[in-house]
Amino acid sequence: MCVDANAGARAAAKERAAQKDALFAQEGLKFFNKETQLARTQKRNVVGYSRDLSDAYAGALAAQGKGRKRVEAAAQKYFRAKGTVNEGGRSRTFGKAQLQGYLAAQSEVESVIDNVLRRNMAYAQEGSKRKFQAAQAQGREALGIPAAYGAPVMLPPTNRLGGALQIASSVASIYSGFGGTNIFGKNFGFGPQ
């Protein structure tokens, strides 16, 4: 059996391959942990988005309640003022100022409620959606890229011929040390005769 001249290089390459496999497995596990963290982050972002929408809707309902309270106060004021009685005179504008005040208050409140429930609600929904999308993108950015193995570790070929030549060279140097003659005392024509 001949000695492999590249045995040391092959052993070093196998060691580098084992280290690279271990590092790849470690990076893969880190990425898996980041994936689970991303899943939790996404669930948390959905809850935050839902809360933002419900907070905006609750604010709109509170504004609507305040507006209706103002309409109620205007109606009470109008109907209290009706305590004056139309005594059958010729005036065609009796009580018209109080009615116009009540209708103006009602119109103003309806306009505010319309803005709160439509335009402002749309602003709040769009803002919540943008906040949610930014949080989702930030979570995906924190995930990073998955582990990549990279280029494989190349194993050098076996070099048995080099090992055989090295052995032959050693034998030749030993042979020349004995003056070129056979160690058994016979000359086979290789050295001086």
GROMACS .gro file of C-alpha atoms in nm:
model
  193
    1MET     CA    1   0.000   0.000   0.000
    2CYS     CA    2   0.140   0.336  -0.104
    3VAL     CA    3   0.138   0.645   0.111
    4ASP     CA    4  -0.098   0.928   0.006
    5ALA     CA    5   0.106   1.249  -0.038
    6ASN     CA    6  -0.210   1.464   0.005
    7ALA     CA    7  -0.331   1.289   0.322
    8GLY     CA    8  -0.262   1.594   0.539
    9ALA     CA    9  -0.434   1.834   0.297
   10ARG     CA   10  -0.733   1.596   0.269
   11ALA     CA   11  -0.764   1.575   0.648
   12ALA     CA   12  -0.748   1.956   0.675
   13ALA     CA   13  -1.017   1.991   0.404
   14LYS     CA   14  -1.243   1.742   0.586
   15GLU     CA   15  -1.196   1.942   0.906
   16ARG     CA   16  -1.284   2.269   0.726
   17ALA     CA   17  -1.593   2.099   0.578
   18ALA     CA   18  -1.703   1.980   0.923
   19GLN     CA   19  -1.656   2.332   1.064
   20LYS     CA   20  -1.851   2.481   0.774
   21ASP     CA   21  -2.135   2.230   0.825
   22ALA     CA   22  -2.150   2.314   1.195
   23LEU     CA   23  -2.151   2.690   1.125
   24PHE     CA   24  -2.426   2.648   0.863
   25ALA     CA   25  -2.640   2.450   1.108
   26GLN     CA   26  -2.585   2.716   1.375
   27GLU     CA   27  -2.681   3.000   1.139
   28GLY     CA   28  -2.986   2.801   1.025
   29LEU     CA   29  -3.100   2.767   1.386
   30LYS     CA   30  -3.053   3.142   1.443
   31PHE     CA   31  -3.265   3.214   1.135
   32PHE     CA   32  -3.535   2.974   1.258
   33ASN     CA   33  -3.544   3.159   1.590
   34LYS     CA   34  -3.575   3.489   1.403
   35GLU     CA   35  -3.863   3.344   1.201
   36THR     CA   36  -4.056   3.257   1.515
   37GLN     CA   37  -3.985   3.605   1.648
   38LEU     CA   38  -4.119   3.750   1.319
   39ALA     CA   39  -4.439   3.547   1.355
   40ARG     CA   40  -4.493   3.684   1.707
   41THR     CA   41  -4.416   4.037   1.586
   42GLN     CA   42  -4.667   4.008   1.303
   43LYS     CA   43  -4.939   3.890   1.541
   44ARG     CA   44  -4.857   4.180   1.774
   45ASN     CA   45  -4.875   4.421   1.478
   46VAL     CA   46  -5.221   4.292   1.383
   47VAL     CA   47  -5.342   4.350   1.738
   48GLY     CA   48  -5.197   4.704   1.729
   49TYR     CA   49  -5.365   4.775   1.394
   50SER     CA   50  -5.699   4.654   1.527
   51ARG     CA   51  -5.662   4.867   1.839
   52ASP     CA   52  -5.575   5.177   1.635
   53LEU     CA   53  -5.887   5.129   1.423
   54SER     CA   54  -6.112   5.073   1.723
   55ASP     CA   55  -5.962   5.375   1.903
   56ALA     CA   56  -6.038   5.592   1.601
   57TYR     CA   57  -6.393   5.457   1.583
   58ALA     CA   58  -6.445   5.509   1.956
   59GLY     CA   59  -6.324   5.868   1.919
   60ALA     CA   60  -6.566   5.921   1.629
   61LEU     CA   61  -6.855   5.781   1.833
   62ALA     CA   62  -6.762   6.006   2.127
   63ALA     CA   63  -6.764   6.310   1.895
   64GLN     CA   64  -7.098   6.198   1.756
   65GLY     CA   65  -7.238   6.171   2.110
   66LYS     CA   66  -7.118   6.523   2.196
   67GLY     CA   67  -7.276   6.655   1.879
   68ARG     CA   68  -7.608   6.492   1.955
   69LYS     CA   69  -7.591   6.639   2.304
   70ARG     CA   70  -7.559   6.987   2.146
   71VAL     CA   71  -7.860   6.916   1.921
   72GLU     CA   72  -8.055   6.809   2.225
   73ALA     CA   73  -7.964   7.131   2.407
   74ALA     CA   74  -8.067   7.337   2.103
   75ALA     CA   75  -8.400   7.150   2.083
   76GLN     CA   76  -8.465   7.210   2.452
   77LYS     CA   77  -8.392   7.578   2.406
   78TYR     CA   78  -8.624   7.596   2.105
   79PHE     CA   79  -8.914   7.421   2.274
   80ARG     CA   80  -8.876   7.626   2.594
   81ALA     CA   81  -8.894   7.942   2.388
   82LYS     CA   82  -9.224   7.820   2.247
   83GLY     CA   83  -9.371   7.911   2.583
   84THR     CA   84  -9.473   8.230   2.410
   85VAL     CA   85  -9.806   8.171   2.250
   86ASN     CA   86  -9.909   8.274   1.903
   87GLU     CA   87 -10.212   8.484   1.980
   88GLY     CA   88 -10.343   8.477   1.628
   89GLY     CA   89 -10.190   8.801   1.510
   90ARG     CA   90 -10.100   8.876   1.152
   91SER     CA   91  -9.725   8.802   1.190
   92ARG     CA   92  -9.599   8.535   0.954
   93THR     CA   93  -9.253   8.519   1.118
   94PHE     CA   94  -9.365   8.431   1.469
   95GLY     CA   95  -9.111   8.188   1.626
   96LYS     CA   96  -8.903   8.174   1.311
   97ALA     CA   97  -8.581   8.300   1.476
   98GLN     CA   98  -8.589   8.024   1.738
   99LEU     CA   99  -8.655   7.759   1.471
  100GLN     CA  100  -8.368   7.891   1.260
  101GLY     CA  101  -8.134   7.878   1.562
  102TYR     CA  102  -8.235   7.518   1.627
  103LEU     CA  103  -8.191   7.419   1.261
  104ALA     CA  104  -7.852   7.595   1.241
  105ALA     CA  105  -7.727   7.408   1.549
  106GLN     CA  106  -7.857   7.082   1.404
  107SER     CA  107  -7.691   7.150   1.067
  108GLU     CA  108  -7.358   7.240   1.230
  109VAL     CA  109  -7.360   6.923   1.438
  110GLU     CA  110  -7.452   6.706   1.138
  111SER     CA  111  -7.164   6.860   0.942
  112VAL     CA  112  -6.916   6.789   1.222
  113ILE     CA  113  -7.044   6.433   1.263
  114ASP     CA  114  -7.022   6.380   0.888
  115ASN     CA  115  -6.659   6.497   0.890
  116VAL     CA  116  -6.571   6.286   1.191
  117LEU     CA  117  -6.731   5.966   1.063
  118ARG     CA  118  -6.617   6.000   0.702
  119ARG     CA  119  -6.315   6.217   0.631
  120ASN     CA  120  -6.143   6.199   0.970
  121MET     CA  121  -6.219   5.827   0.996
  122ALA     CA  122  -6.059   5.772   0.654
  123TYR     CA  123  -5.751   5.964   0.770
  124ALA     CA  124  -5.731   5.750   1.084
  125GLN     CA  125  -5.774   5.428   0.887
  126GLU     CA  126  -5.505   5.524   0.637
  127GLY     CA  127  -5.269   5.630   0.916
  128SER     CA  128  -5.329   5.302   1.100
  129LYS     CA  129  -5.267   5.104   0.782
  130ARG     CA  130  -4.940   5.288   0.714
  131LYS     CA  131  -4.825   5.237   1.072
  132PHE     CA  132  -4.910   4.865   1.045
  133GLN     CA  133  -4.728   4.829   0.714
  134ALA     CA  134  -4.420   5.007   0.851
  135ALA     CA  135  -4.415   4.778   1.156
  136GLN     CA  136  -4.450   4.471   0.931
  137ALA     CA  137  -4.165   4.589   0.709
  138GLN     CA  138  -3.948   4.656   1.014
  139GLY     CA  139  -4.016   4.303   1.139
  140ARG     CA  140  -3.924   4.152   0.802
  141GLU     CA  141  -3.610   4.366   0.792
  142ALA     CA  142  -3.507   4.235   1.134
  143LEU     CA  143  -3.546   3.881   1.002
  144GLY     CA  144  -3.254   3.922   0.765
  145ILE     CA  145  -3.153   3.673   0.502
  146PRO     CA  146  -3.149   3.297   0.558
  147ALA     CA  147  -2.826   3.111   0.618
  148ALA     CA  148  -2.639   3.024   0.300
  149TYR     CA  149  -2.391   2.739   0.278
  150GLY     CA  150  -2.165   2.912   0.028
  151ALA     CA  151  -1.905   2.744  -0.187
  152PRO     CA  152  -1.832   2.381  -0.102
  153VAL     CA  153  -1.500   2.284   0.051
  154MET     CA  154  -1.296   2.114  -0.219
  155LEU     CA  155  -1.124   1.789  -0.124
  156PRO     CA  156  -0.781   1.748  -0.285
  157PRO     CA  157  -0.737   1.428  -0.485
  158THR     CA  158  -0.540   1.135  -0.357
  159ASN     CA  159  -0.177   1.136  -0.468
  160ARG     CA  160  -0.058   0.780  -0.436
  161LEU     CA  161   0.191   0.816  -0.723
  162GLY     CA  162   0.365   1.100  -0.540
  163GLY     CA  163   0.384   0.883  -0.229
  164ALA     CA  164   0.529   0.593  -0.429
  165LEU     CA  165   0.785   0.823  -0.590
  166GLN     CA  166   0.880   0.955  -0.247
  167ILE     CA  167   0.935   0.601  -0.121
  168ALA     CA  168   1.136   0.516  -0.433
  169SER     CA  169   1.348   0.827  -0.381
  170SER     CA  170   1.416   0.725  -0.022
  171VAL     CA  171   1.512   0.376  -0.134
  172ALA     CA  172   1.740   0.520  -0.404
  173SER     CA  173   1.916   0.745  -0.154
  174ILE     CA  174   1.968   0.452   0.081
  175TYR     CA  175   2.096   0.245  -0.212
  176SER     CA  176   2.344   0.511  -0.314
  177GLY     CA  177   2.468   0.522   0.044
  178PHE     CA  178   2.593   0.165   0.007
  179GLY     CA  179   2.795   0.255  -0.301
  180GLY     CA  180   2.545   0.135  -0.553
  181THR     CA  181   2.583  -0.233  -0.474
  182ASN     CA  182   2.318  -0.464  -0.356
  183ILE     CA  183   2.310  -0.518   0.017
  184PHE     CA  184   2.347  -0.891  -0.048
  185GLY     CA  185   2.680  -0.833  -0.225
  186LYS     CA  186   2.566  -0.876  -0.582
  187ASN     CA  187   2.580  -0.603  -0.846
  188PHE     CA  188   2.283  -0.598  -1.077
  189GLY     CA  189   2.430  -0.342  -1.317
  190PHE     CA  190   2.303  -0.030  -1.154
  191GLY     CA  191   2.623   0.094  -0.995
  192PRO     CA  192   2.996   0.087  -1.075
  193GLN     CA  193   3.125  -0.255  -1.173
   0.00000   0.00000   0.00000
